[in-house]
Amino acid sequence: MNFAIIGCGFIAKKHALAISNISGANLIAVCDRIPGTMDYYIESYGATPYTDSVEMLKDSLIDIVCICTPSGLHAAITEEVAAAKKHIVLEKPIAMTLDETNRIINAAKINGVKLTIVHPNRFRTVVQEAKKILDQKMLGKISHINCLVNWNRGQEYYDQAPWRGTKVHDGGVLMNQAIHNLDLLLWFMGKPNEIFSMDATRLRDIEAEDVSTGVIRFESGALANVQASVTVYPKNFEESLTIFGEKGTIKIGGSNALYFEKLEVEGLNDYQIEEIINRVERDPWGIPGHQRIIEEMIHAIEKNHDPAVTGEDGKRALELVLAFYKSAQSKKLVSL
């Protein structure tokens, strides 16, 4: 299948590399308002450059478009791509508002095209192993979960582009970094009912929050503590997800949540636990998440089923972030 990319910033390189690693997938076009940003894709992949997406979308050879623009532009561009009958791989977050999100989902449905949202952490080896354990109910009733993202994003990160750290086009640590971890929480735990949150902008000169903390009550009754920041000195400190159940404890940890730091499950003996841990440590990243997302999209088109991460999945993650923001602003408990 033939791919195009709209928006040739940093994240677009991950899409291009993923496409190049998939047999039969080809990057044939790129689009950006700044011509110089496309040079890498012209030289490395032989992609045809465009500064006008409308012109690019006239190319009947393009099957799938990866949208890698600032988040605040997602809705308008997705509608344009869907109207051209191209399938869509959309970077996270799906959008900045629920109105924009509904426009995106409706555009894909009306035009009969597939839509997937880039939440690649689901495909990490350790996450896949944890999901198997949870799906088999091996932990029993879940008591509570700790979700921590304490990273570093220096001021130079936000100074790269004027849209970074803005509420309209980017959001803060919850919308931009921790939304992947919130997606995992929802994937593991199901529907949230109540949220209470506080946030602040402590160290970075940005409009949005650089630190956030909050509590979620899920429909099951389980509670989750969420802490996210980009203010840690001098580099990423931790990304972890710890699940406490009546029959076991799982901690996925490290600076990038790649390993089991704790795995105790009533139904697994020492040998079985060691096997799982070794399987993760042999290949912690697995096939890169962007590649898996794109491969799953190709399969969804070929077999005519939903992609692995749907527009509705993206919407649920956004709803949770927006509930955190609403609670922090109103200083009240928010019900979903």
Coordinates of N, CA, C and O in Angstrom, one line a residue, residues 151-281:
W151 N 9.0 12.7 33.8 CA 10.0 12.9 32.8 C 10.6 14.2 32.8 O 10.2 15.1 33.5
N152 N 11.5 14.4 31.9 CA 12.1 15.7 31.6 C 11.9 16.2 30.2 O 12.1 15.4 29.2
R153 N 11.3 17.3 30.1 CA 11.2 18.1 28.8 C 11.7 19.5 29.1 O 11.0 20.3 29.7
G154 N 12.9 19.8 28.7 CA 13.5 21.1 29.0 C 12.8 22.2 28.2 O 12.0 22.0 27.3
Q155 N 13.1 23.5 28.6 CA 12.5 24.6 27.9 C 12.8 24.6 26.4 O 12.0 25.0 25.6
E156 N 14.0 24.1 26.0 CA 14.4 24.0 24.6 C 13.4 23.2 23.8 O 13.2 23.4 22.6
Y157 N 12.8 22.1 24.5 CA 11.8 21.3 23.8 C 10.6 22.1 23.3 O 10.2 22.0 22.2
Y158 N 10.2 23.0 24.3 CA 9.0 23.8 24.0 C 9.3 25.0 23.0 O 8.4 25.5 22.3
D159 N 10.6 25.4 23.0 CA 11.0 26.5 22.2 C 11.2 26.1 20.7 O 11.5 27.0 19.9
Q160 N 11.1 24.8 20.4 CA 11.3 24.3 19.1 C 10.3 24.9 18.1 O 10.6 25.1 16.9
A161 N 9.1 25.1 18.6 CA 8.0 25.5 17.7 C 7.0 26.3 18.6 O 6.8 26.0 19.7
P162 N 6.4 27.4 18.0 CA 5.5 28.2 18.8 C 4.2 27.5 19.3 O 3.6 28.0 20.2
W163 N 3.8 26.4 18.7 CA 2.6 25.7 19.1 C 2.8 24.8 20.3 O 1.9 24.5 20.9
R164 N 4.1 24.5 20.6 CA 4.3 23.6 21.7 C 4.0 24.2 23.0 O 4.3 25.3 23.3
G165 N 3.3 23.4 23.8 CA 2.9 23.9 25.2 C 1.7 24.8 25.2 O 1.3 25.3 26.2
T166 N 1.0 25.0 24.0 CA -0.2 25.9 24.0 C -1.4 25.0 24.2 O -1.4 23.8 24.0
K167 N -2.4 25.6 24.7 CA -3.6 24.9 25.0 C -4.4 24.6 23.8 O -5.2 23.6 23.8
V168 N -4.3 25.4 22.7 CA -5.0 25.2 21.5 C -4.5 24.0 20.7 O -5.2 23.2 20.1
H169 N -3.1 24.0 20.6 CA -2.5 23.0 19.6 C -1.7 21.9 20.2 O -1.3 21.0 19.5
D170 N -1.5 21.9 21.5 CA -0.6 20.9 22.1 C -1.0 20.4 23.4 O -1.0 19.2 23.7
G171 N -1.4 21.2 24.3 CA -1.7 20.8 25.7 C -0.4 20.6 26.5 O 0.7 20.8 26.0
G172 N -0.6 20.1 27.7 CA 0.6 20.0 28.6 C 0.9 18.5 28.8 O 0.7 17.7 27.9
V173 N 1.5 18.2 29.9 CA 2.0 16.8 30.2 C 1.0 15.7 30.0 O 1.2 14.6 29.6
L174 N -0.3 16.0 30.4 CA -1.3 15.0 30.3 C -1.7 14.7 28.9 O -1.8 13.6 28.5
M175 N -1.9 15.8 28.1 CA -2.3 15.6 26.7 C -1.2 15.1 25.8 O -1.4 14.3 24.9
N176 N 0.0 15.5 26.1 CA 1.1 15.3 25.2 C 2.0 14.1 25.6 O 2.4 13.3 24.7
Q177 N 2.2 13.9 26.8 CA 3.1 12.7 27.2 C 2.3 11.6 27.9 O 2.3 10.5 27.5
A178 N 1.5 11.9 29.0 CA 0.9 10.9 29.8 C -0.4 10.3 29.1 O -0.9 9.3 29.6
I179 N -0.8 10.9 28.0 CA -2.0 10.3 27.4 C -1.8 8.9 27.0 O -2.8 8.1 27.0
H180 N -0.6 8.5 26.7 CA -0.3 7.1 26.3 C -0.6 6.2 27.5 O -1.1 5.1 27.4
N181 N -0.2 6.7 28.7 CA -0.3 5.9 29.9 C -1.8 5.8 30.4 O -2.3 4.8 30.9
L182 N -2.5 6.9 30.1 CA -3.9 6.9 30.4 C -4.7 6.0 29.4 O -5.6 5.3 29.8
D183 N -4.2 5.9 28.2 CA -4.8 4.9 27.3 C -4.6 3.5 27.8 O -5.5 2.7 27.7
L184 N -3.4 3.2 28.3 CA -3.2 1.9 28.9 C -4.1 1.6 30.1 O -4.6 0.5 30.3
L185 N -4.3 2.6 31.0 CA -5.2 2.5 32.1 C -6.6 2.1 31.6 O -7.2 1.2 32.2
L186 N -7.1 2.8 30.6 CA -8.4 2.5 30.1 C -8.4 1.1 29.5 O -9.4 0.4 29.6
W187 N -7.4 0.7 28.8 CA -7.3 -0.6 28.1 C -7.3 -1.7 29.2 O -7.9 -2.8 29.0
F188 N -6.6 -1.5 30.3 CA -6.5 -2.5 31.3 C -7.8 -2.5 32.2 O -8.2 -3.6 32.6
M189 N -8.3 -1.3 32.5 CA -9.3 -1.2 33.6 C -10.7 -0.9 33.2 O -11.6 -1.0 34.0
G190 N -10.9 -0.5 32.0 CA -12.3 -0.2 31.5 C -12.7 1.2 31.8 O -11.9 2.1 31.9
K191 N -14.0 1.4 32.0 CA -14.6 2.7 32.1 C -14.3 3.4 33.4 O -14.6 2.9 34.5
P192 N -13.9 4.7 33.3 CA -13.8 5.5 34.6 C -15.1 6.2 34.9 O -15.8 6.6 34.0
N193 N -15.4 6.4 36.2 CA -16.6 7.0 36.6 C -16.4 8.4 37.1 O -17.2 9.3 36.9
E194 N -15.3 8.6 37.9 CA -15.1 9.8 38.6 C -13.6 10.2 38.6 O -12.8 9.3 38.7
I195 N -13.3 11.5 38.5 CA -12.0 12.0 38.5 C -11.9 13.2 39.3 O -12.8 14.1 39.3
F196 N -10.8 13.3 40.1 CA -10.4 14.6 40.8 C -8.9 14.8 40.5 O -8.1 13.9 40.6
S197 N -8.6 16.1 40.2 CA -7.3 16.4 39.8 C -6.8 17.8 40.2 O -7.7 18.7 40.4
M198 N -5.5 18.0 40.3 CA -4.9 19.3 40.4 C -3.7 19.3 39.5 O -3.1 18.3 39.2
D199 N -3.5 20.5 38.9 CA -2.3 20.6 38.0 C -1.7 22.0 38.3 O -2.2 22.9 38.9
A200 N -0.5 22.2 37.7 CA 0.3 23.5 37.8 C 1.3 23.6 36.7 O 1.6 22.6 36.0
T201 N 1.7 24.8 36.5 CA 2.8 25.1 35.6 C 3.9 25.7 36.4 O 3.9 26.9 36.8
R202 N 4.9 24.8 36.8 CA 5.8 25.1 37.8 C 7.2 25.6 37.3 O 7.7 26.6 37.8
L203 N 7.7 24.9 36.2 CA 9.1 25.2 35.8 C 9.2 25.6 34.4 O 10.2 26.2 34.0
R204 N 8.3 25.2 33.5 CA 8.4 25.5 32.1 C 7.6 26.8 31.7 O 6.5 27.0 32.2
D205 N 8.1 27.5 30.8 CA 7.5 28.8 30.3 C 6.5 28.4 29.2 O 6.8 28.6 28.0
I206 N 5.4 27.8 29.6 CA 4.4 27.3 28.7 C 3.0 27.7 29.2 O 2.8 28.0 30.4
E207 N 2.0 27.6 28.3 CA 0.6 28.0 28.7 C 0.0 26.8 29.4 O -0.8 27.1 30.3
A208 N 0.3 25.6 29.1 CA -0.4 24.4 29.7 C 0.4 23.9 30.9 O 1.4 24.5 31.3
E209 N -0.1 22.8 31.5 CA 0.5 22.3 32.7 C 1.8 21.6 32.5 O 1.9 20.9 31.5
D210 N 2.7 21.7 33.4 CA 3.9 20.8 33.3 C 4.0 19.8 34.4 O 4.8 18.9 34.5
V211 N 3.0 19.8 35.4 CA 2.9 18.8 36.4 C 1.4 18.6 36.7 O 0.6 19.6 36.7
S212 N 1.0 17.3 36.9 CA -0.4 17.1 37.2 C -0.5 15.8 38.2 O 0.3 14.9 38.1
T213 N -1.5 15.9 39.0 CA -1.7 14.7 39.8 C -3.3 14.5 40.0 O -4.0 15.5 40.0
G214 N -3.7 13.3 40.1 CA -5.2 13.1 40.2 C -5.5 11.7 40.6 O -4.6 10.8 40.7
V215 N -6.8 11.5 40.8 CA -7.4 10.2 41.2 C -8.5 9.8 40.3 O -9.3 10.7 40.0
I216 N -8.6 8.6 39.9 CA -9.7 8.0 39.1 C -10.4 6.9 39.9 O -9.8 6.1 40.5
R217 N -11.7 6.9 39.9 CA -12.5 5.8 40.3 C -13.1 5.1 39.1 O -13.9 5.8 38.3
F218 N -12.8 3.8 38.9 CA -13.4 3.1 37.7 C -14.7 2.5 38.1 O -15.1 2.4 39.2
E219 N -15.4 2.1 37.0 CA -16.8 1.5 37.1 C -16.7 0.3 38.0 O -17.6 0.0 38.7
S220 N -15.6 -0.4 38.0 CA -15.4 -1.6 38.8 C -15.2 -1.3 40.3 O -15.3 -2.2 41.1
G221 N -15.0 0.0 40.6 CA -14.7 0.4 42.0 C -13.2 0.6 42.3 O -12.8 1.2 43.3
A222 N -12.4 0.1 41.4 CA -10.9 0.3 41.6 C -10.5 1.7 41.5 O -11.2 2.5 40.7
L223 N -9.5 2.1 42.2 CA -9.0 3.5 42.2 C -7.6 3.5 41.5 O -6.9 2.5 41.5
A224 N -7.3 4.7 40.9 CA -6.0 4.9 40.3 C -5.5 6.2 40.7 O -6.2 7.2 40.7
N225 N -4.2 6.2 41.1 CA -3.5 7.5 41.3 C -2.6 7.8 40.1 O -1.9 6.9 39.6
V226 N -2.8 9.0 39.6 CA -2.0 9.4 38.4 C -1.2 10.6 38.7 O -1.6 11.6 39.2
Q227 N 0.1 10.5 38.4 CA 1.0 11.6 38.5 C 1.9 11.7 37.3 O 2.4 10.7 36.8
A228 N 1.9 12.9 36.7 CA 2.6 13.2 35.5 C 3.4 14.5 35.5 O 2.8 15.5 36.1
S229 N 4.6 14.5 35.0 CA 5.4 15.7 35.0 C 6.4 15.7 33.9 O 6.8 14.7 33.4
V230 N 6.8 16.9 33.5 CA 8.0 17.0 32.6 C 9.1 17.9 33.2 O 9.9 18.5 32.6
T231 N 9.0 18.0 34.6 CA 9.9 18.9 35.3 C 11.0 18.2 36.0 O 11.8 18.9 36.8
V232 N 11.2 16.9 35.8 CA 12.3 16.2 36.5 C 13.7 16.6 36.0 O 13.9 16.6 34.8
Y233 N 14.6 16.7 36.9 CA 16.0 17.1 36.5 C 16.9 15.8 36.7 O 16.7 15.1 37.7
P234 N 17.8 15.5 35.9 CA 18.1 16.2 34.6 C 17.5 15.5 33.4 O 17.7 15.9 32.2
K235 N 16.9 14.3 33.6 CA 16.4 13.4 32.5 C 15.2 12.6 33.0 O 14.9 12.7 34.1
N236 N 14.6 11.9 32.0 CA 13.5 11.0 32.4 C 13.8 10.2 33.6 O 14.9 9.5 33.7
F237 N 13.0 10.2 34.6 CA 13.2 9.4 35.9 C 12.4 8.1 35.9 O 13.0 7.1 36.2
E238 N 11.1 8.2 35.6 CA 10.4 6.9 35.6 C 9.1 7.0 34.8 O 8.5 8.1 34.6
E239 N 8.7 5.9 34.3 CA 7.4 5.7 33.7 C 6.9 4.3 34.2 O 7.5 3.3 33.9
S240 N 5.9 4.3 35.0 CA 5.5 3.0 35.6 C 4.0 2.9 35.8 O 3.3 3.9 35.9
L241 N 3.6 1.6 35.8 CA 2.2 1.3 36.0 C 2.2 0.1 37.0 O 2.7 -1.0 36.7
T242 N 1.6 0.3 38.2 CA 1.6 -0.7 39.2 C 0.1 -1.1 39.5 O -0.7 -0.2 39.8
I243 N -0.2 -2.4 39.4 CA -1.6 -2.9 39.6 C -1.6 -3.8 40.8 O -0.9 -4.8 40.8
F244 N -2.5 -3.4 41.7 CA -2.6 -4.2 43.0 C -3.9 -5.0 43.0 O -5.0 -4.4 43.0
G245 N -3.8 -6.3 43.0 CA -5.0 -7.1 43.0 C -5.1 -8.0 44.2 O -4.1 -8.2 44.9
E246 N -6.2 -8.7 44.4 CA -6.3 -9.6 45.6 C -5.5 -10.8 45.4 O -5.1 -11.5 46.4
K247 N -5.1 -11.2 44.2 CA -4.3 -12.4 44.0 C -2.9 -12.1 43.3 O -2.3 -13.0 42.8
G248 N -2.5 -10.8 43.3 CA -1.2 -10.6 42.7 C -0.9 -9.1 42.6 O -1.8 -8.2 42.7
T249 N 0.3 -8.8 42.3 CA 0.8 -7.4 42.1 C 1.7 -7.4 40.8 O 2.6 -8.3 40.6
I250 N 1.4 -6.4 40.0 CA 2.2 -6.3 38.8 C 2.8 -4.8 38.8 O 2.0 -3.9 38.9
K251 N 4.1 -4.7 38.6 CA 4.6 -3.3 38.3 C 5.4 -3.3 37.0 O 6.4 -4.1 36.9
I252 N 5.0 -2.5 36.1 CA 5.7 -2.3 34.9 C 6.5 -1.0 35.1 O 5.9 0.0 35.5
G253 N 7.8 -1.0 35.0 CA 8.6 0.2 35.4 C 9.8 0.4 34.6 O 10.0 -0.1 33.4
G254 N 10.7 1.3 35.1 CA 11.9 1.8 34.5 C 11.6 3.2 34.0 O 10.6 3.8 34.2
S255 N 12.6 3.7 33.3 CA 12.4 5.1 32.8 C 11.4 5.2 31.6 O 10.9 6.3 31.3
N256 N 11.2 4.0 31.0 CA 10.2 4.0 29.9 C 9.2 2.9 29.9 O 8.7 2.4 28.9
A257 N 8.9 2.3 31.1 CA 7.9 1.3 31.3 C 8.1 0.1 30.4 O 7.2 -0.2 29.6
L258 N 9.3 -0.5 30.4 CA 9.7 -1.6 29.5 C 9.8 -2.9 30.2 O 9.9 -3.9 29.5
Y259 N 9.9 -3.0 31.5 CA 10.2 -4.2 32.2 C 9.2 -4.5 33.4 O 8.6 -3.5 33.9
F260 N 9.1 -5.7 33.8 CA 8.4 -6.0 35.0 C 9.4 -5.8 36.2 O 10.5 -6.4 36.3
E261 N 9.1 -4.8 37.0 CA 9.8 -4.6 38.3 C 9.3 -5.5 39.4 O 9.9 -5.8 40.4
K262 N 8.0 -5.9 39.2 CA 7.4 -6.8 40.2 C 6.4 -7.6 39.4 O 5.6 -7.1 38.6
L263 N 6.4 -8.9 39.7 CA 5.4 -9.8 39.1 C 5.2 -11.0 40.0 O 6.0 -11.9 40.1
E264 N 4.1 -10.9 40.8 CA 3.7 -11.9 41.7 C 2.2 -12.2 41.5 O 1.4 -11.4 41.7
V265 N 2.0 -13.4 41.0 CA 0.6 -13.8 40.7 C 0.3 -15.2 41.3 O 1.1 -16.1 41.1
E266 N -0.8 -15.3 42.0 CA -1.1 -16.5 42.7 C -1.1 -17.8 41.8 O -0.6 -18.8 42.2
G267 N -1.5 -17.6 40.6 CA -1.7 -18.8 39.7 C -0.4 -19.1 38.9 O -0.4 -20.1 38.1
L268 N 0.7 -18.4 39.2 CA 1.9 -18.7 38.4 C 3.0 -19.1 39.4 O 3.3 -18.4 40.4
N269 N 3.7 -20.2 39.0 CA 4.8 -20.6 39.9 C 6.1 -19.8 39.5 O 6.1 -19.1 38.5
D270 N 7.2 -20.0 40.2 CA 8.4 -19.3 40.0 C 8.9 -19.5 38.6 O 9.5 -18.5 38.0
Y271 N 8.9 -20.7 38.1 CA 9.4 -21.0 36.8 C 8.6 -20.2 35.7 O 9.2 -19.6 34.8
Q272 N 7.3 -20.2 35.8 CA 6.4 -19.5 34.9 C 6.7 -18.0 34.9 O 6.7 -17.3 33.9
I273 N 6.8 -17.4 36.1 CA 7.1 -16.0 36.3 C 8.5 -15.7 35.6 O 8.6 -14.7 34.9
E274 N 9.5 -16.5 35.9 CA 10.8 -16.3 35.3 C 10.8 -16.3 33.8 O 11.4 -15.5 33.1
E275 N 10.0 -17.2 33.3 CA 9.8 -17.3 31.8 C 9.2 -16.0 31.2 O 9.7 -15.5 30.2
I276 N 8.2 -15.5 31.9 CA 7.6 -14.3 31.4 C 8.5 -13.1 31.5 O 8.7 -12.3 30.5
I277 N 9.2 -13.0 32.6 CA 10.2 -11.9 32.8 C 11.3 -12.0 31.7 O 11.7 -11.0 31.1
N278 N 11.8 -13.2 31.5 CA 12.9 -13.4 30.5 C 12.4 -13.1 29.1 O 13.2 -12.5 28.3
R279 N 11.2 -13.4 28.8 CA 10.6 -13.1 27.5 C 10.6 -11.6 27.2 O 10.9 -11.2 26.1
V280 N 10.2 -10.9 28.2 CA 10.2 -9.4 28.1 C 11.6 -8.9 28.0 O 11.9 -8.0 27.1
E281 N 12.5 -9.3 28.8 CA 13.9 -8.8 28.8 C 14.6 -9.1 27.5 O 15.5 -8.4 27.1

